[in-house]
Amino acid sequence: MGTLLFIAHPVHTEVVANIKSRDEILAFLFLVLALSFWGNYARKPQAKTLLLALLAYTGALFSKESAVTFLAIFPLTFYFFERQKLTKAIKYSLPFFIPTLFFLTVRFAVIGTLGNNAPPDQ
């Protein structure tokens, strides 16, 4: 009976109830969707699946900045799981630079810097 209670109501509830963690969950969801659509595109190239992968990746970027690291994970996934040449994996991953550049452009327009250097307070 105690096990059922802790399955339904975990002890460490602040992580579950924390709104801040939504960005991590959304980024992970969008990254998994992007990886799934991109895998489908790599096996059977169709413009629709590539567009869905790019949209999902854009959603991940706007959810959490750390999604930029998937620029390296996309070709590595294709290389290791699809057993393709690294040059082909990189070629299939090049479209993901478009949402990344779009995100960095929007980020620069809003914040004014590309790094973590915030302008000094006056």
CSV table of N, CA and C in Angstrom, one decimal:
chain,number,residue,atom,x,y,z
A,1,MET,N,0.8,-1.2,0.0
A,1,MET,CA,0.0,0.0,0.0
A,1,MET,C,0.9,1.3,0.0
A,2,GLY,N,2.0,1.2,0.7
A,2,GLY,CA,2.9,2.4,0.8
A,2,GLY,C,3.5,2.6,-0.6
A,3,THR,N,3.8,1.6,-1.3
A,3,THR,CA,4.4,1.7,-2.6
A,3,THR,C,3.5,2.4,-3.6
A,4,LEU,N,2.2,2.1,-3.5
A,4,LEU,CA,1.2,2.7,-4.4
A,4,LEU,C,1.1,4.2,-4.0
A,5,LEU,N,1.2,4.6,-2.7
A,5,LEU,CA,1.1,6.0,-2.3
A,5,LEU,C,2.3,6.7,-2.9
A,6,PHE,N,3.5,6.2,-2.9
A,6,PHE,CA,4.7,6.9,-3.4
A,6,PHE,C,4.8,6.9,-4.9
A,7,ILE,N,4.1,6.0,-5.6
A,7,ILE,CA,4.0,6.0,-7.1
A,7,ILE,C,3.1,7.2,-7.5
A,8,ALA,N,2.0,7.3,-6.8
A,8,ALA,CA,1.1,8.4,-7.1
A,8,ALA,C,1.6,9.8,-6.6
A,9,HIS,N,2.3,9.8,-5.5
A,9,HIS,CA,2.7,11.1,-4.9
A,9,HIS,C,4.2,10.9,-4.5
A,10,PRO,N,5.1,11.4,-5.3
A,10,PRO,CA,6.5,11.2,-5.0
A,10,PRO,C,6.9,12.1,-3.8
A,11,VAL,N,8.0,11.7,-3.1
A,11,VAL,CA,8.5,12.4,-1.9
A,11,VAL,C,9.1,13.7,-2.3
A,12,HIS,N,9.8,13.8,-3.4
A,12,HIS,CA,10.5,15.0,-3.9
A,12,HIS,C,9.6,15.8,-4.8
A,13,THR,N,8.6,16.5,-4.3
A,13,THR,CA,7.5,17.1,-5.1
A,13,THR,C,7.9,18.4,-5.7
A,14,GLU,N,8.9,19.1,-5.2
A,14,GLU,CA,9.2,20.4,-5.7
A,14,GLU,C,9.7,20.4,-7.2
A,15,VAL,N,10.4,19.3,-7.5
A,15,VAL,CA,10.8,19.2,-8.9
A,15,VAL,C,9.6,18.9,-9.8
A,16,VAL,N,8.7,18.1,-9.3
A,16,VAL,CA,7.5,17.8,-10.1
A,16,VAL,C,6.6,19.1,-10.3
A,17,ALA,N,6.5,19.9,-9.2
A,17,ALA,CA,5.6,21.0,-9.2
A,17,ALA,C,6.3,22.3,-9.7
A,18,ASN,N,7.6,22.2,-10.0
A,18,ASN,CA,8.4,23.4,-10.4
A,18,ASN,C,8.1,23.8,-11.8
A,19,ILE,N,7.7,25.0,-12.0
A,19,ILE,CA,7.4,25.5,-13.3
A,19,ILE,C,8.6,25.7,-14.2
A,20,LYS,N,9.7,25.9,-13.5
A,20,LYS,CA,11.0,26.1,-14.2
A,20,LYS,C,11.4,24.9,-15.0
A,21,SER,N,11.0,23.7,-14.6
A,21,SER,CA,11.4,22.5,-15.3
A,21,SER,C,10.7,22.3,-16.6
A,22,ARG,N,9.7,23.1,-16.8
A,22,ARG,CA,9.0,23.0,-18.1
A,22,ARG,C,9.9,23.2,-19.3
A,23,ASP,N,10.9,24.1,-19.2
A,23,ASP,CA,11.7,24.3,-20.3
A,23,ASP,C,12.5,23.1,-20.7
A,24,GLU,N,13.0,22.4,-19.6
A,24,GLU,CA,13.7,21.1,-19.9
A,24,GLU,C,12.9,20.1,-20.5
A,25,ILE,N,11.6,20.0,-20.0
A,25,ILE,CA,10.7,19.0,-20.6
A,25,ILE,C,10.3,19.3,-22.0
A,26,LEU,N,10.0,20.5,-22.3
A,26,LEU,CA,9.7,20.9,-23.7
A,26,LEU,C,10.9,20.8,-24.6
A,27,ALA,N,12.0,21.2,-24.2
A,27,ALA,CA,13.2,21.0,-25.0
A,27,ALA,C,13.5,19.5,-25.3
A,28,PHE,N,13.4,18.7,-24.3
A,28,PHE,CA,13.6,17.3,-24.5
A,28,PHE,C,12.5,16.7,-25.5
A,29,LEU,N,11.2,17.1,-25.3
A,29,LEU,CA,10.2,16.6,-26.2
A,29,LEU,C,10.4,17.0,-27.6
A,30,PHE,N,10.7,18.3,-27.8
A,30,PHE,CA,11.0,18.8,-29.2
A,30,PHE,C,12.2,18.1,-29.8
A,31,LEU,N,13.3,17.9,-29.0
A,31,LEU,CA,14.5,17.3,-29.5
A,31,LEU,C,14.2,15.8,-29.9
A,32,VAL,N,13.4,15.1,-29.1
A,32,VAL,CA,13.1,13.7,-29.5
A,32,VAL,C,12.3,13.7,-30.7
A,33,LEU,N,11.3,14.6,-30.8
A,33,LEU,CA,10.5,14.7,-32.1
A,33,LEU,C,11.4,15.0,-33.3
A,34,ALA,N,12.3,16.0,-33.1
A,34,ALA,CA,13.1,16.4,-34.2
A,34,ALA,C,14.0,15.2,-34.6
A,35,LEU,N,14.6,14.5,-33.7
A,35,LEU,CA,15.4,13.3,-34.0
A,35,LEU,C,14.6,12.2,-34.6
A,36,SER,N,13.4,12.0,-34.2
A,36,SER,CA,12.5,11.0,-34.8
A,36,SER,C,12.2,11.4,-36.3
A,37,PHE,N,11.7,12.6,-36.5
A,37,PHE,CA,11.4,13.1,-37.9
A,37,PHE,C,12.6,13.1,-38.7
A,38,TRP,N,13.8,13.5,-38.2
A,38,TRP,CA,15.0,13.5,-39.0
A,38,TRP,C,15.4,12.1,-39.3
A,39,GLY,N,15.3,11.2,-38.4
A,39,GLY,CA,15.6,9.8,-38.7
A,39,GLY,C,14.7,9.2,-39.9
A,40,ASN,N,13.4,9.6,-39.8
A,40,ASN,CA,12.5,9.2,-40.9
A,40,ASN,C,13.0,9.9,-42.2
A,41,TYR,N,13.4,11.1,-42.2
A,41,TYR,CA,13.9,11.8,-43.4
A,41,TYR,C,15.1,11.2,-43.9
A,42,ALA,N,16.0,10.7,-43.0
A,42,ALA,CA,17.3,10.1,-43.5
A,42,ALA,C,17.0,8.8,-44.1
A,43,ARG,N,16.0,8.1,-43.7
A,43,ARG,CA,15.7,6.8,-44.3
A,43,ARG,C,15.0,6.9,-45.6
A,44,LYS,N,14.0,7.9,-45.6
A,44,LYS,CA,13.2,8.1,-46.8
A,44,LYS,C,13.0,9.6,-47.0
A,45,PRO,N,13.9,10.3,-47.7
A,45,PRO,CA,13.8,11.7,-47.8
A,45,PRO,C,12.5,12.3,-48.4
A,46,GLN,N,11.8,13.0,-47.6
A,46,GLN,CA,10.6,13.7,-48.0
A,46,GLN,C,10.7,15.1,-47.4
A,47,ALA,N,10.3,16.1,-48.2
A,47,ALA,CA,10.3,17.5,-47.7
A,47,ALA,C,9.5,17.7,-46.4
A,48,LYS,N,8.4,17.0,-46.3
A,48,LYS,CA,7.5,17.1,-45.2
A,48,LYS,C,8.1,16.7,-43.9
A,49,THR,N,8.8,15.6,-43.9
A,49,THR,CA,9.5,15.1,-42.7
A,49,THR,C,10.6,16.0,-42.3
A,50,LEU,N,11.4,16.5,-43.3
A,50,LEU,CA,12.4,17.4,-43.0
A,50,LEU,C,11.9,18.7,-42.4
A,51,LEU,N,10.8,19.2,-42.9
A,51,LEU,CA,10.2,20.4,-42.4
A,51,LEU,C,9.7,20.2,-40.9
A,52,LEU,N,9.1,19.1,-40.7
A,52,LEU,CA,8.6,18.8,-39.3
A,52,LEU,C,9.8,18.7,-38.3
A,53,ALA,N,10.9,18.1,-38.8
A,53,ALA,CA,12.1,18.0,-38.0
A,53,ALA,C,12.7,19.3,-37.7
A,54,LEU,N,12.7,20.2,-38.7
A,54,LEU,CA,13.2,21.6,-38.5
A,54,LEU,C,12.3,22.4,-37.5
A,55,LEU,N,11.0,22.2,-37.7
A,55,LEU,CA,10.1,22.9,-36.8
A,55,LEU,C,10.2,22.4,-35.3
A,56,ALA,N,10.4,21.1,-35.2
A,56,ALA,CA,10.5,20.6,-33.8
A,56,ALA,C,11.9,21.1,-33.2
A,57,TYR,N,12.9,21.1,-34.0
A,57,TYR,CA,14.2,21.6,-33.5
A,57,TYR,C,14.1,23.1,-33.2
A,58,THR,N,13.4,23.9,-34.0
A,58,THR,CA,13.2,25.3,-33.6
A,58,THR,C,12.4,25.4,-32.3
A,59,GLY,N,11.4,24.6,-32.1
A,59,GLY,CA,10.7,24.6,-30.8
A,59,GLY,C,11.7,24.3,-29.6
A,60,ALA,N,12.6,23.3,-29.9
A,60,ALA,CA,13.5,23.0,-28.8
A,60,ALA,C,14.5,24.1,-28.5
A,61,LEU,N,14.9,24.8,-29.6
A,61,LEU,CA,15.8,25.9,-29.4
A,61,LEU,C,15.2,27.1,-28.6
A,62,PHE,N,13.9,27.4,-28.9
A,62,PHE,CA,13.2,28.4,-28.2
A,62,PHE,C,12.8,28.0,-26.8
A,63,SER,N,12.8,26.7,-26.5
A,63,SER,CA,12.5,26.3,-25.2
A,63,SER,C,13.7,26.4,-24.3
A,64,LYS,N,14.8,26.0,-24.8
A,64,LYS,CA,16.1,25.9,-24.0
A,64,LYS,C,17.2,26.1,-24.9
A,65,GLU,N,18.1,27.0,-24.6
A,65,GLU,CA,19.3,27.3,-25.4
A,65,GLU,C,20.2,26.1,-25.6
A,66,SER,N,20.3,25.3,-24.6
A,66,SER,CA,21.2,24.1,-24.7
A,66,SER,C,20.8,23.1,-25.8
A,67,ALA,N,19.7,23.3,-26.4
A,67,ALA,CA,19.4,22.5,-27.6
A,67,ALA,C,20.3,22.6,-28.8
A,68,VAL,N,21.1,23.7,-28.7
A,68,VAL,CA,22.1,23.9,-29.8
A,68,VAL,C,23.1,22.8,-29.9
A,69,THR,N,23.3,22.1,-28.8
A,69,THR,CA,24.3,21.0,-28.8
A,69,THR,C,23.8,19.8,-29.7
A,70,PHE,N,22.5,19.8,-30.1
A,70,PHE,CA,22.1,18.7,-30.9
A,70,PHE,C,22.6,18.9,-32.4
A,71,LEU,N,23.2,20.0,-32.7
A,71,LEU,CA,23.8,20.2,-34.0
A,71,LEU,C,24.9,19.1,-34.2
A,72,ALA,N,25.5,18.7,-33.1
A,72,ALA,CA,26.5,17.6,-33.1
A,72,ALA,C,25.9,16.3,-33.0
A,73,ILE,N,24.8,16.2,-32.3
A,73,ILE,CA,24.2,14.9,-32.0
A,73,ILE,C,23.5,14.3,-33.3
A,74,PHE,N,22.9,15.2,-34.1
A,74,PHE,CA,22.2,14.7,-35.3
A,74,PHE,C,23.1,13.9,-36.2
A,75,PRO,N,24.3,14.5,-36.6
A,75,PRO,CA,25.1,13.7,-37.5
A,75,PRO,C,25.7,12.4,-36.8
A,76,LEU,N,26.0,12.5,-35.5
A,76,LEU,CA,26.5,11.4,-34.8
A,76,LEU,C,25.5,10.3,-34.7
A,77,THR,N,24.3,10.6,-34.5
A,77,THR,CA,23.2,9.6,-34.5
A,77,THR,C,23.1,8.9,-35.8
A,78,PHE,N,23.1,9.7,-36.9
A,78,PHE,CA,23.0,9.1,-38.2
A,78,PHE,C,24.3,8.2,-38.5
A,79,TYR,N,25.4,8.6,-38.0
A,79,TYR,CA,26.7,7.9,-38.2
A,79,TYR,C,26.6,6.6,-37.5
A,80,PHE,N,26.3,6.6,-36.2
A,80,PHE,CA,26.4,5.4,-35.4
A,80,PHE,C,25.2,4.4,-35.5
A,81,PHE,N,23.9,5.0,-35.6
A,81,PHE,CA,22.8,4.1,-35.7
A,81,PHE,C,22.4,3.7,-37.1
A,82,GLU,N,22.6,4.5,-38.1
A,82,GLU,CA,22.3,4.2,-39.4
A,82,GLU,C,23.5,3.6,-40.2
A,83,ARG,N,24.7,3.6,-39.6
A,83,ARG,CA,25.9,3.1,-40.2
A,83,ARG,C,26.2,3.7,-41.5
A,84,GLN,N,26.1,5.0,-41.6
A,84,GLN,CA,26.4,5.8,-42.8
A,84,GLN,C,27.8,6.5,-42.6
A,85,LYS,N,28.3,6.9,-43.7
A,85,LYS,CA,29.6,7.7,-43.7
A,85,LYS,C,29.3,9.0,-43.0
A,86,LEU,N,30.4,9.5,-42.3
A,86,LEU,CA,30.3,10.7,-41.6
A,86,LEU,C,30.0,11.9,-42.5
A,87,THR,N,30.6,11.9,-43.7
A,87,THR,CA,30.3,13.0,-44.6
A,87,THR,C,28.8,13.1,-45.0
A,88,LYS,N,28.2,11.9,-45.2
A,88,LYS,CA,26.8,11.9,-45.5
A,88,LYS,C,26.0,12.3,-44.3
A,89,ALA,N,26.4,11.9,-43.1
A,89,ALA,CA,25.7,12.3,-41.9
A,89,ALA,C,25.7,13.8,-41.8
A,90,ILE,N,26.9,14.4,-42.0
A,90,ILE,CA,27.0,15.9,-41.9
A,90,ILE,C,26.1,16.6,-42.9
A,91,LYS,N,26.2,16.0,-44.2
A,91,LYS,CA,25.4,16.6,-45.3
A,91,LYS,C,23.9,16.6,-44.9
A,92,TYR,N,23.4,15.5,-44.3
A,92,TYR,CA,22.0,15.4,-44.0
A,92,TYR,C,21.7,16.3,-42.8
A,93,SER,N,22.7,16.7,-42.0
A,93,SER,CA,22.4,17.6,-40.8
A,93,SER,C,22.5,19.1,-41.1
A,94,LEU,N,23.0,19.4,-42.3
A,94,LEU,CA,23.2,20.8,-42.6
A,94,LEU,C,21.9,21.7,-42.5
A,95,PRO,N,20.8,21.2,-42.8
A,95,PRO,CA,19.6,22.0,-42.7
A,95,PRO,C,19.3,22.5,-41.3
A,96,PHE,N,19.8,21.8,-40.3
A,96,PHE,CA,19.6,22.3,-38.9
A,96,PHE,C,20.3,23.5,-38.5
A,97,PHE,N,21.2,24.0,-39.4
A,97,PHE,CA,21.9,25.3,-39.1
A,97,PHE,C,20.9,26.4,-39.4
A,98,ILE,N,19.9,26.2,-40.2
A,98,ILE,CA,18.9,27.3,-40.5
A,98,ILE,C,18.1,27.7,-39.3
A,99,PRO,N,17.5,26.7,-38.6
A,99,PRO,CA,16.8,27.2,-37.3
A,99,PRO,C,17.8,27.7,-36.3
A,100,THR,N,19.0,27.2,-36.3
A,100,THR,CA,20.0,27.7,-35.3
A,100,THR,C,20.3,29.1,-35.6
A,101,LEU,N,20.6,29.4,-36.8
A,101,LEU,CA,20.9,30.8,-37.2
A,101,LEU,C,19.7,31.7,-36.9
A,102,PHE,N,18.5,31.3,-37.2
A,102,PHE,CA,17.3,32.0,-36.9
A,102,PHE,C,17.2,32.3,-35.4
A,103,PHE,N,17.4,31.3,-34.6
A,103,PHE,CA,17.3,31.4,-33.2
A,103,PHE,C,18.4,32.4,-32.7
A,104,LEU,N,19.6,32.3,-33.2
A,104,LEU,CA,20.7,33.2,-32.7
A,104,LEU,C,20.4,34.6,-33.2
A,105,THR,N,19.8,34.8,-34.3
A,105,THR,CA,19.4,36.2,-34.8
A,105,THR,C,18.3,36.8,-33.9
A,106,VAL,N,17.3,36.0,-33.6
A,106,VAL,CA,16.3,36.5,-32.7
A,106,VAL,C,16.8,36.8,-31.3
A,107,ARG,N,17.7,35.9,-30.8
A,107,ARG,CA,18.3,36.1,-29.5
A,107,ARG,C,19.1,37.3,-29.4
A,108,PHE,N,19.9,37.6,-30.5
A,108,PHE,CA,20.7,38.8,-30.5
A,108,PHE,C,19.9,40.0,-30.6
A,109,ALA,N,18.8,39.9,-31.4
A,109,ALA,CA,17.9,41.1,-31.5
A,109,ALA,C,17.2,41.4,-30.1
A,110,VAL,N,16.9,40.4,-29.4
A,110,VAL,CA,16.2,40.6,-28.1
A,110,VAL,C,17.2,41.0,-27.0
A,111,ILE,N,18.3,40.2,-26.8
A,111,ILE,CA,19.2,40.4,-25.7
A,111,ILE,C,20.3,41.4,-26.1
A,112,GLY,N,20.8,41.4,-27.3
A,112,GLY,CA,21.8,42.3,-27.7
A,112,GLY,C,23.2,41.7,-27.6
A,113,THR,N,23.4,40.5,-27.1
A,113,THR,CA,24.7,39.8,-27.1
A,113,THR,C,24.4,38.3,-27.5
A,114,LEU,N,25.5,37.7,-28.0
A,114,LEU,CA,25.4,36.3,-28.3
A,114,LEU,C,25.8,35.4,-27.2
A,115,GLY,N,26.7,35.9,-26.3
A,115,GLY,CA,27.1,35.0,-25.1
A,115,GLY,C,26.3,35.3,-23.9
A,116,ASN,N,26.8,35.0,-22.8
A,116,ASN,CA,26.1,35.2,-21.5
A,116,ASN,C,26.5,36.6,-20.9
A,117,ASN,N,27.2,37.4,-21.7
A,117,ASN,CA,27.6,38.7,-21.2
A,117,ASN,C,26.5,39.6,-21.3
A,118,ALA,N,25.9,39.9,-20.2
A,118,ALA,CA,24.8,40.9,-20.1
A,118,ALA,C,25.4,42.3,-20.0
A,119,PRO,N,24.8,43.3,-20.7
A,119,PRO,CA,25.3,44.6,-20.5
A,119,PRO,C,25.3,45.1,-19.1
A,120,PRO,N,26.3,45.8,-18.7
A,120,PRO,CA,26.4,46.2,-17.3
A,120,PRO,C,25.2,47.2,-16.9
A,121,ASP,N,24.7,47.0,-15.7
A,121,ASP,CA,23.7,47.9,-15.2
A,121,ASP,C,24.3,49.3,-14.9
A,122,GLN,N,23.5,50.3,-15.1
A,122,GLN,CA,23.9,51.6,-14.9
A,122,GLN,C,23.2,52.3,-13.7
